[in-house]
CSV table of C-alpha atoms in Angstrom, one decimal:
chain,number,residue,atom,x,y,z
A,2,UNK,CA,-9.3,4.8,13.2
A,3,UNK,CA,-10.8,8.6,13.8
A,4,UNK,CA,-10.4,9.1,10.3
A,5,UNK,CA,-12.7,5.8,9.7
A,6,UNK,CA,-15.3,7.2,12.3
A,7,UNK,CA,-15.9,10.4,10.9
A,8,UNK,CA,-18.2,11.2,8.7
A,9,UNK,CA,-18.3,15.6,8.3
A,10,UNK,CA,-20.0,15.0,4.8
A,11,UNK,CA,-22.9,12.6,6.3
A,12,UNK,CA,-21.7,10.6,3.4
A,13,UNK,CA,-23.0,7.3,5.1
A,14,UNK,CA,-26.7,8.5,4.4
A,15,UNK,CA,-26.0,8.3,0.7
A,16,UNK,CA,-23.2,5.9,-0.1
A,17,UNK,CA,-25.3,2.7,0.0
A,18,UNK,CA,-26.8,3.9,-3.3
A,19,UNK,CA,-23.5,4.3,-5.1
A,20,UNK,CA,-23.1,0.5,-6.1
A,21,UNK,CA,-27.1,0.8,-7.6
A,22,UNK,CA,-25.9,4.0,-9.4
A,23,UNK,CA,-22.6,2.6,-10.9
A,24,UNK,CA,-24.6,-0.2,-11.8
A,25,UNK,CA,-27.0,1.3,-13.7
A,26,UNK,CA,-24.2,3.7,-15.0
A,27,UNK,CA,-26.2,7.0,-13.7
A,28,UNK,CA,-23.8,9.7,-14.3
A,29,UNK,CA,-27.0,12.3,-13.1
A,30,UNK,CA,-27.6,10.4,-10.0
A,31,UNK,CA,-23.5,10.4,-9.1
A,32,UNK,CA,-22.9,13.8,-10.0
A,33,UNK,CA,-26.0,14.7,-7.7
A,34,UNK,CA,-23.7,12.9,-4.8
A,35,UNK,CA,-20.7,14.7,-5.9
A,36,UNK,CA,-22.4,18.3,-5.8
A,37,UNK,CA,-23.7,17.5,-2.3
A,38,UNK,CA,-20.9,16.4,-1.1
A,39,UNK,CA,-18.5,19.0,-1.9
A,40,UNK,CA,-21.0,22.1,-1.2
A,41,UNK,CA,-20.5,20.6,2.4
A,42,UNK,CA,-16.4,20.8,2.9
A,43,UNK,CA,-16.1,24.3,3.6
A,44,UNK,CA,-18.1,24.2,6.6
A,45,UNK,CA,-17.4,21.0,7.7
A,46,UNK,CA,-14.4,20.2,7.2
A,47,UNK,CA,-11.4,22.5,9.1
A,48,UNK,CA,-8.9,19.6,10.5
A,49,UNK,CA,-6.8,16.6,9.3
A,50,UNK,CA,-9.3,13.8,10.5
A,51,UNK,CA,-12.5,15.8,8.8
A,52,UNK,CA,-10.8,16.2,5.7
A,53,UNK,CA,-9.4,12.8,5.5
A,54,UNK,CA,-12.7,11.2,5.5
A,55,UNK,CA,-14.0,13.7,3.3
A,56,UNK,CA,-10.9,12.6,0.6
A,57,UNK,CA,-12.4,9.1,1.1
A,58,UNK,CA,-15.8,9.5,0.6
A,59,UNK,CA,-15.2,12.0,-2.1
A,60,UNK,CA,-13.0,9.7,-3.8
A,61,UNK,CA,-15.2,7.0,-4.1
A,62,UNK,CA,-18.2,9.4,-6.5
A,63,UNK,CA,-15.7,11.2,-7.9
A,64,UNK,CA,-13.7,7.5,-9.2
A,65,UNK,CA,-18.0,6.5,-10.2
A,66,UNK,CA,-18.2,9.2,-12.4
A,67,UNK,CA,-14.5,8.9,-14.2
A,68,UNK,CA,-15.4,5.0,-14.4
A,69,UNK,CA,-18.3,6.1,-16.5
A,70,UNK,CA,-16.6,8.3,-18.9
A,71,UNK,CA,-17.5,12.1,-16.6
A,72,UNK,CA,-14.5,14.1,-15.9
A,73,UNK,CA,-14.9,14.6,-12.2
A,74,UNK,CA,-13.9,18.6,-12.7
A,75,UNK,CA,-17.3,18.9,-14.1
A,76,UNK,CA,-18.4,18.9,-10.9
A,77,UNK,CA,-18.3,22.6,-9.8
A,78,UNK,CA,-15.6,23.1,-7.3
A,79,UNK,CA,-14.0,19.4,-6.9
A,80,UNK,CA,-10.4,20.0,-7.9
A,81,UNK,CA,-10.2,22.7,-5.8
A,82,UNK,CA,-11.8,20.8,-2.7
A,83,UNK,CA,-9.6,17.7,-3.6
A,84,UNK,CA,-6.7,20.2,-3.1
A,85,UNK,CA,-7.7,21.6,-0.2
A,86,UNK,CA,-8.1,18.6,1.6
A,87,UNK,CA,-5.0,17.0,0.5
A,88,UNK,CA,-2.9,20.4,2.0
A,89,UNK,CA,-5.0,19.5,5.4
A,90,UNK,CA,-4.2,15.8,5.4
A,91,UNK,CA,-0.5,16.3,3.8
A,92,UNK,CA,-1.2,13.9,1.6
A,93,UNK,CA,-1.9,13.5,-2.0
A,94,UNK,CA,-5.2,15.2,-3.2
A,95,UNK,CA,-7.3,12.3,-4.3
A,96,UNK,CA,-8.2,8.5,-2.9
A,97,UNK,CA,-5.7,6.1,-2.3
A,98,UNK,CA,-5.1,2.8,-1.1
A,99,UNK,CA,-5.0,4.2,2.8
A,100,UNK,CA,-8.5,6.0,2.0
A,101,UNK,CA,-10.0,3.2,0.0
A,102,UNK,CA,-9.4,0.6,2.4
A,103,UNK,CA,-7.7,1.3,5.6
A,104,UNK,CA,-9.8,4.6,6.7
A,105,UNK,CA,-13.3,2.7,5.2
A,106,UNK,CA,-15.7,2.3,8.4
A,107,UNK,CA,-16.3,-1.3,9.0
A,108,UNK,CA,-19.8,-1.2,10.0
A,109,UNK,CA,-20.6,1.5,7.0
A,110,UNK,CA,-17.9,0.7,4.2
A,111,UNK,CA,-17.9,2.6,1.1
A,112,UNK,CA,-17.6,0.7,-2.0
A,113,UNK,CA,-18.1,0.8,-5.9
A,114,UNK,CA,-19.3,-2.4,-6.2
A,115,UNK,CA,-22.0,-4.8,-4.0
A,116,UNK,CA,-19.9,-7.5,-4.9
A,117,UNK,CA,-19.1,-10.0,-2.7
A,118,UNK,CA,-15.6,-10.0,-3.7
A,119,UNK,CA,-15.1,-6.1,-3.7
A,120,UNK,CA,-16.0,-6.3,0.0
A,121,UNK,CA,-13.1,-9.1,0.7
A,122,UNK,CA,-10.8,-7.2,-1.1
A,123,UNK,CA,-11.2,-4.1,1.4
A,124,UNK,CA,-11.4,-6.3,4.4
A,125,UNK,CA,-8.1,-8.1,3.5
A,126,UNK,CA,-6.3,-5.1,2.4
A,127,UNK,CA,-7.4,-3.7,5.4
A,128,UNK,CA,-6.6,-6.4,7.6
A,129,UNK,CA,-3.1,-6.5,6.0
A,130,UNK,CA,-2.4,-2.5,6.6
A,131,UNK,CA,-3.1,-2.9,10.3
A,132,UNK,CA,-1.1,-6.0,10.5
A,133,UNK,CA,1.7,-3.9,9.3
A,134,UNK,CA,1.4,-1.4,11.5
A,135,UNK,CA,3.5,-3.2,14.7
A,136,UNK,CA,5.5,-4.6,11.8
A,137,UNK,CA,7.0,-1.5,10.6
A,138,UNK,CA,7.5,0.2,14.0
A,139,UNK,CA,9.8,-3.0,14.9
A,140,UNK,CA,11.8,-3.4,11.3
A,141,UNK,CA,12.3,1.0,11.8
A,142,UNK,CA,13.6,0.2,16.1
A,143,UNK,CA,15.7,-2.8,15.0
A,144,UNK,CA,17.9,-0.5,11.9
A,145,UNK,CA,19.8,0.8,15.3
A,146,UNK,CA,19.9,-2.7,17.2
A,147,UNK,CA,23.9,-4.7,16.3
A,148,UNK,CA,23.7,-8.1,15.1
A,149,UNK,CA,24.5,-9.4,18.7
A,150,UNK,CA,21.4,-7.7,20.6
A,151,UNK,CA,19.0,-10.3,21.9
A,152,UNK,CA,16.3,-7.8,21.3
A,153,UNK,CA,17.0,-8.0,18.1
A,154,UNK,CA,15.2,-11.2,17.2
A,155,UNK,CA,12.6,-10.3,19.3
A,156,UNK,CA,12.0,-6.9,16.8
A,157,UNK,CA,12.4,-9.6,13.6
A,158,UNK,CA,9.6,-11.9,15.2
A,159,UNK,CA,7.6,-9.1,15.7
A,160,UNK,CA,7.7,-8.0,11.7
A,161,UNK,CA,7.6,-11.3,11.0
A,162,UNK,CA,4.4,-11.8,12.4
A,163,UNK,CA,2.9,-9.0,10.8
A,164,UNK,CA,4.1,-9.8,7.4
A,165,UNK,CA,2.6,-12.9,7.7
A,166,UNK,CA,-1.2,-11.5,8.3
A,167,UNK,CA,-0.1,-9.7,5.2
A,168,UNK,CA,0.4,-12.6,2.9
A,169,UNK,CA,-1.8,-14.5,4.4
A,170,UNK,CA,-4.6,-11.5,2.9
A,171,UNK,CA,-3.0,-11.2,-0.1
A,172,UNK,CA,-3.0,-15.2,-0.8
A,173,UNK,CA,-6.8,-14.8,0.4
A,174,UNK,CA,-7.1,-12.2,-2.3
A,175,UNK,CA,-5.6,-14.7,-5.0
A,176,UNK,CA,-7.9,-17.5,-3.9
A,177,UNK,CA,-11.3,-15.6,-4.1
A,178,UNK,CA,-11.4,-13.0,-6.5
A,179,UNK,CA,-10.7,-14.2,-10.3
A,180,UNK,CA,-8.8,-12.1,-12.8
A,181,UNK,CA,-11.8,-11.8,-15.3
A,182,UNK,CA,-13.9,-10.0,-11.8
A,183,UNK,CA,-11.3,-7.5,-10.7
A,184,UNK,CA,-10.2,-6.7,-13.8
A,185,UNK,CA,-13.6,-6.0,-15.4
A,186,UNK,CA,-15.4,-5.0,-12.9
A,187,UNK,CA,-13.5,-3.8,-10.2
A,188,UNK,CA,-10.2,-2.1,-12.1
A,189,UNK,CA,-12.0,0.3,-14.2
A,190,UNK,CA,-13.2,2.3,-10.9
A,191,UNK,CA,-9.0,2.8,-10.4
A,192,UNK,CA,-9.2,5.3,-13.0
A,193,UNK,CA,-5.8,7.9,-13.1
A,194,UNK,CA,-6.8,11.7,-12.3
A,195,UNK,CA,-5.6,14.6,-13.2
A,196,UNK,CA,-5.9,16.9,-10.1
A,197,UNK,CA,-3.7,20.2,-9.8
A,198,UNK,CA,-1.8,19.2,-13.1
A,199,UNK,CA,-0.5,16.6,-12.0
A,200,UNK,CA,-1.8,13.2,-12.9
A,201,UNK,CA,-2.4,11.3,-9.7
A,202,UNK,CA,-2.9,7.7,-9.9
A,203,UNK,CA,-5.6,5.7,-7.8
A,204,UNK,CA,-5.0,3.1,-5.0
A,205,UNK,CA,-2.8,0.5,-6.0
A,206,UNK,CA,-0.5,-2.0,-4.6
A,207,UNK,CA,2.9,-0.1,-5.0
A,208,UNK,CA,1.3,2.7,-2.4
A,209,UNK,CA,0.9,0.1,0.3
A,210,UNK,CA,3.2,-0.2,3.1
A,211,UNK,CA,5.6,-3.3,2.0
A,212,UNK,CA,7.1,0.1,0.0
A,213,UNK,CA,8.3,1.4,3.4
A,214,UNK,CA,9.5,-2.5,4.7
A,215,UNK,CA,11.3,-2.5,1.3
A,216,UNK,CA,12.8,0.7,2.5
A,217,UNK,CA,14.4,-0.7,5.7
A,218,UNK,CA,14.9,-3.9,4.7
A,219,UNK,CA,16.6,-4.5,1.4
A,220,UNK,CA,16.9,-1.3,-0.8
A,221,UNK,CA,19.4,-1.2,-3.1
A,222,UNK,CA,22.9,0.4,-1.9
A,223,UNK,CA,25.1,2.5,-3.6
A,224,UNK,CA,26.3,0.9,-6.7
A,225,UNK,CA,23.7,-2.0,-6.9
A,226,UNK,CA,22.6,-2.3,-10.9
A,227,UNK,CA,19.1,-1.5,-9.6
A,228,UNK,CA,19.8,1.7,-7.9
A,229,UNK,CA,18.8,4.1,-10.4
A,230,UNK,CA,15.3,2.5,-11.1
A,231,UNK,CA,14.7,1.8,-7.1
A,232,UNK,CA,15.1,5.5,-6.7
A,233,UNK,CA,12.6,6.5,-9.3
A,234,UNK,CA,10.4,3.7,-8.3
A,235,UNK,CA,10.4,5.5,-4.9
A,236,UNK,CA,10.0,9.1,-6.3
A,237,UNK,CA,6.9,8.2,-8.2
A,238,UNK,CA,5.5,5.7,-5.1
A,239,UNK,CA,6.2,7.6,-2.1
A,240,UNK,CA,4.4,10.4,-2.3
A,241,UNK,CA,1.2,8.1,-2.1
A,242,UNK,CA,2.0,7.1,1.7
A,243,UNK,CA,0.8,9.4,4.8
A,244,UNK,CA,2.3,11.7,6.1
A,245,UNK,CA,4.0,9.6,9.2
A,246,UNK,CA,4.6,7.1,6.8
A,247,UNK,CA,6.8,9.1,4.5
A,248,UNK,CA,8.8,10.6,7.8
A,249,UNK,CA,9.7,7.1,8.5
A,250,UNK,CA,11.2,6.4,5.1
A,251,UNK,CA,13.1,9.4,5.2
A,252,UNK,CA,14.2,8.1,8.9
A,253,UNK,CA,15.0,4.4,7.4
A,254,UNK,CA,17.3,5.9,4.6
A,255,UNK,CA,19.7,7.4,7.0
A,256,UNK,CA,20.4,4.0,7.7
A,257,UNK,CA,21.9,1.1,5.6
A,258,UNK,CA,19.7,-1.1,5.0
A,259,UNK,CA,18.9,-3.5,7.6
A,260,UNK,CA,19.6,-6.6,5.7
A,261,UNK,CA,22.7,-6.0,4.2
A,262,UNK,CA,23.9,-4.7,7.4
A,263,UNK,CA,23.3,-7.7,9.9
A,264,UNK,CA,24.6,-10.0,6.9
A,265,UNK,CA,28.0,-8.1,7.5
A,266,UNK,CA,27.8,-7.7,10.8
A,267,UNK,CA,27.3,-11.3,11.3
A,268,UNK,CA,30.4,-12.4,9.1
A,269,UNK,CA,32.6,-10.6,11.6
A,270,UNK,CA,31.4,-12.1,14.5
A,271,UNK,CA,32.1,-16.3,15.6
A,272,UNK,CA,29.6,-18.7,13.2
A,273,UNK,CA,28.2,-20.0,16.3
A,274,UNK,CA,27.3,-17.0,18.5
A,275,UNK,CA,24.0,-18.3,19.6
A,276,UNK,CA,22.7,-14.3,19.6
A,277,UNK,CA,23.8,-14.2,16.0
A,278,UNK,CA,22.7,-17.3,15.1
A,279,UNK,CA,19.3,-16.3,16.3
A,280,UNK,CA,19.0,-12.8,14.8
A,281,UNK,CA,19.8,-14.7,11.2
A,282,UNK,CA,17.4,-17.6,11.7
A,283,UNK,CA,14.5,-14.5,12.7
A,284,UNK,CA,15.6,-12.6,9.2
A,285,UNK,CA,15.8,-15.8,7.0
A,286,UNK,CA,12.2,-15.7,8.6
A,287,UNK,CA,11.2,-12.4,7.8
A,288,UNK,CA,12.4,-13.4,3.9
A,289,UNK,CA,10.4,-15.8,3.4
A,290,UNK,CA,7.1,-14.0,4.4
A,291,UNK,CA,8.6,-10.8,2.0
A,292,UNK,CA,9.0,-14.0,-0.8
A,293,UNK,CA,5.4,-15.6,0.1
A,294,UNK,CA,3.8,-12.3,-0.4
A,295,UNK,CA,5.9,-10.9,-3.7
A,296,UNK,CA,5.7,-14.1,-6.0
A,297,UNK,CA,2.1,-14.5,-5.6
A,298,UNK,CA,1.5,-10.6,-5.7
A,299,UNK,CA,3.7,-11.1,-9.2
A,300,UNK,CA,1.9,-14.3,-10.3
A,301,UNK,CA,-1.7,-12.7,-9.5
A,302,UNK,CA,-0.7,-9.1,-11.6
A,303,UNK,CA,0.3,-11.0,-14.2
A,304,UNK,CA,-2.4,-13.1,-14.4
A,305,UNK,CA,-5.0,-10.1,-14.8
A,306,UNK,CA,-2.7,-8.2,-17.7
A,307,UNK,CA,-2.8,-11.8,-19.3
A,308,UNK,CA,-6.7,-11.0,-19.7
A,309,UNK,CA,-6.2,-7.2,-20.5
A,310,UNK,CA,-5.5,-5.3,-23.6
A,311,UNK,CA,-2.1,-5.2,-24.6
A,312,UNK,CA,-0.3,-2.2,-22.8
A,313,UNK,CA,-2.6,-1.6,-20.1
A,314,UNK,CA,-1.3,-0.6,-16.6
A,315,UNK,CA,-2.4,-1.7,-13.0
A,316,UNK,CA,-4.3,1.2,-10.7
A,317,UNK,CA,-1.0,2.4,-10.0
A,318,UNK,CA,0.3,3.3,-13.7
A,319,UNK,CA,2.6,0.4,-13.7
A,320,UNK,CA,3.2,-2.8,-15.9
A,321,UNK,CA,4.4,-5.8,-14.2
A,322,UNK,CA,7.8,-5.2,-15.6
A,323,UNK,CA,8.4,-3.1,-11.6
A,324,UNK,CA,7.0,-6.0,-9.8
A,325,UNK,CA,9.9,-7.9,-11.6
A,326,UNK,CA,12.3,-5.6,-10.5
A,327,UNK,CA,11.3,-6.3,-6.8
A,328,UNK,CA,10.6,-9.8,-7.0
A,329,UNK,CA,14.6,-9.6,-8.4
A,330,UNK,CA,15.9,-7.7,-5.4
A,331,UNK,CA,14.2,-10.0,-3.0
A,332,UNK,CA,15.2,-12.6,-4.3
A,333,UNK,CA,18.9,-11.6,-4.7
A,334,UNK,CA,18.7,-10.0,-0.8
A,335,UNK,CA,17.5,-13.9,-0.5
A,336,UNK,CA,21.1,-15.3,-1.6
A,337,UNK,CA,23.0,-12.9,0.1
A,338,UNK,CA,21.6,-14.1,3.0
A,339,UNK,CA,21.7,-17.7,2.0
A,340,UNK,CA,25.9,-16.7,2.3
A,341,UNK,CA,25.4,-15.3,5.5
A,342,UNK,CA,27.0,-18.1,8.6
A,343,UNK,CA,25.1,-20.4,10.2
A,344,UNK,CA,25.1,-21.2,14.0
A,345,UNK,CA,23.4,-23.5,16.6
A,346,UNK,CA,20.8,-21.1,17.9
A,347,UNK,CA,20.2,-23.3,21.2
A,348,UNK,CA,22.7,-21.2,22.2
A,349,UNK,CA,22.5,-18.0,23.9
């Protein structure tokens, strides 16, 4: 929220006209907006919240002018600046999925696009990162709770809820924005960049925060067959989260995951421990929210590379071979819970 409020650039003056310029393809007129903007970080900018906004707003010319074909280092001093700010943030130097959507002022939003459907798709993913929030907080308390705390439904509940608000934006998502529109004309402004070196790819669904739930909830152990590509899916993903957000994953993998762990836990205890029985009927929950948002999320990626050139990747440098993957470790975390025992939860 202070990162959405802040404007050190006075960015809001002159991001209204970016949609005009990107649809009229003026590379003079962005570049103009790119100059302006970065003369004004080293005087403005000195803080975390300043330079966050600054990544945001920055991000959003500096994506207009790659979407038409400019590299955005031919703007004097914007690699540099995108460096800078992403030491003062601790995060990586270019937009993301956090800056895109999450840290986009509601009253002033920043966009590519005036489509209608561009402006959905950053109020929903927006309304699904802050739905997450709680969510996450309660999955990360509950990976200490045993299988026979009562407050451990409670913490399940909780993420379920959120997860819910979650699917329920990306199924709003599915419903209103067609393939042939985010794919022709909102993908290309989800250009990779090469910033530092390194090539850093733009805001995409694998940097959003079901990567941490994942995390706690049903990461592969030691062992699993998709152990090795997990871990490099991680690698490659979580540098993309903030910094808080990457502390908590670190957290989570001292743990075993929490799924696994309750399954086991509750096999050792009586089938009809009410607490128990409770605790499973809250996760079995919690599933089918992770399974309501993953097979549409699938379904809809698959849908826009059905309309793209063959060997294209989504804004985050993926095919939907990983979304496979996932969709296959859900679903198998789905069976071994299916095993798990079954009690009358009127019973506490």
């Amino acid at each position: 929220l202070d990162v959405a409020g802040s404007d050190p650039l006075d960015a809001a003056r002159d991001a209204p006209r970016l949609p005009a310029l990107n649809r009229a393809g003026d590379t003079t007129g962005l570049d103009r907006i790119a100059r302006s903007w970065t003369d004004r970080v080293p005087s403005r900018v000195h803080d975390a919240v300043t330079a966050g906004a600054a990544l945001r707003d920055l991000g959003f010319v500096l994506a207009s002018l790659e979407r038409h074909g400019v590299d955005y280092r031919s703007v004097p001093g914007a690699e540099e600046t995108l460096l800078r700010l992403g030491a003062l943030t601790d995060e990586v130097p270019r937009d993301s999925v956090y800056t895109y959507a999450l840290r986009n002022p509601e009253n002033a939003a920043r966009s590519f696009t005036e489509l209608p459907e561009e402006a959905l798709f950053i109020r929903e993913v927006r309304t699904a990162g802050t739905a997450l929030r709680p969510a996450v907080d309660a999955l990360l308390e509950a990976l200490a709770v045993p299988v026979d705390d009562p407050a451990l439904a409670e913490l399940l509940d909780e993420a379920t809820r959120g997860f819910s608000v979650f699917a329920q934006s990306l199924l709003s998502v599915k419903r209103n924005i067609t393939p042939e529109t985010f794919s022709g004309e909102l993908r290309p402004y989800f250009p990779p960049m090469t910033v530092g070196g390194q090539v850093l790819y733009a805001p995409g669904g694998a940097q959003m925060t079901p990567l941490l739930v994942d995390i706690v909830l049903i990461r592969p152990e030691p062992g699993d067959p998709q152990e090795e590509w997990y871990e490099q899916y991680l690698r490659e993903n979580v540098p993309y989260l903030p910094a808080a957000y990457r502390a908590a994953g670190e957290r989570a993998r001292r743990h075993r995951p929490l799924l696994p762990r309750l399954v086991d836990e509750a096999v050792r205890h009586s089938p009809g421990h009410g607490t128990v029985a409770r605790t499973l009927t809250g996760l079995r929950a919690l599933m089918r929210e992770l399974l309501r948002f993953r097979l549409p999320h699938l379904r809809l990626a698959k849908a826009n590379m059905n309309i793209r050139p063959d060997g294209s990747l989504g804004s985050g440098g993926y095919t939907t071979d990983s979304l496979d993957h996932l969709a296959e470790l859900t679903l198998a975390r789905g069976r071994l819970l299916s095993g798990a025992p079954t009690g009358d939860t009127t019973r506490r």
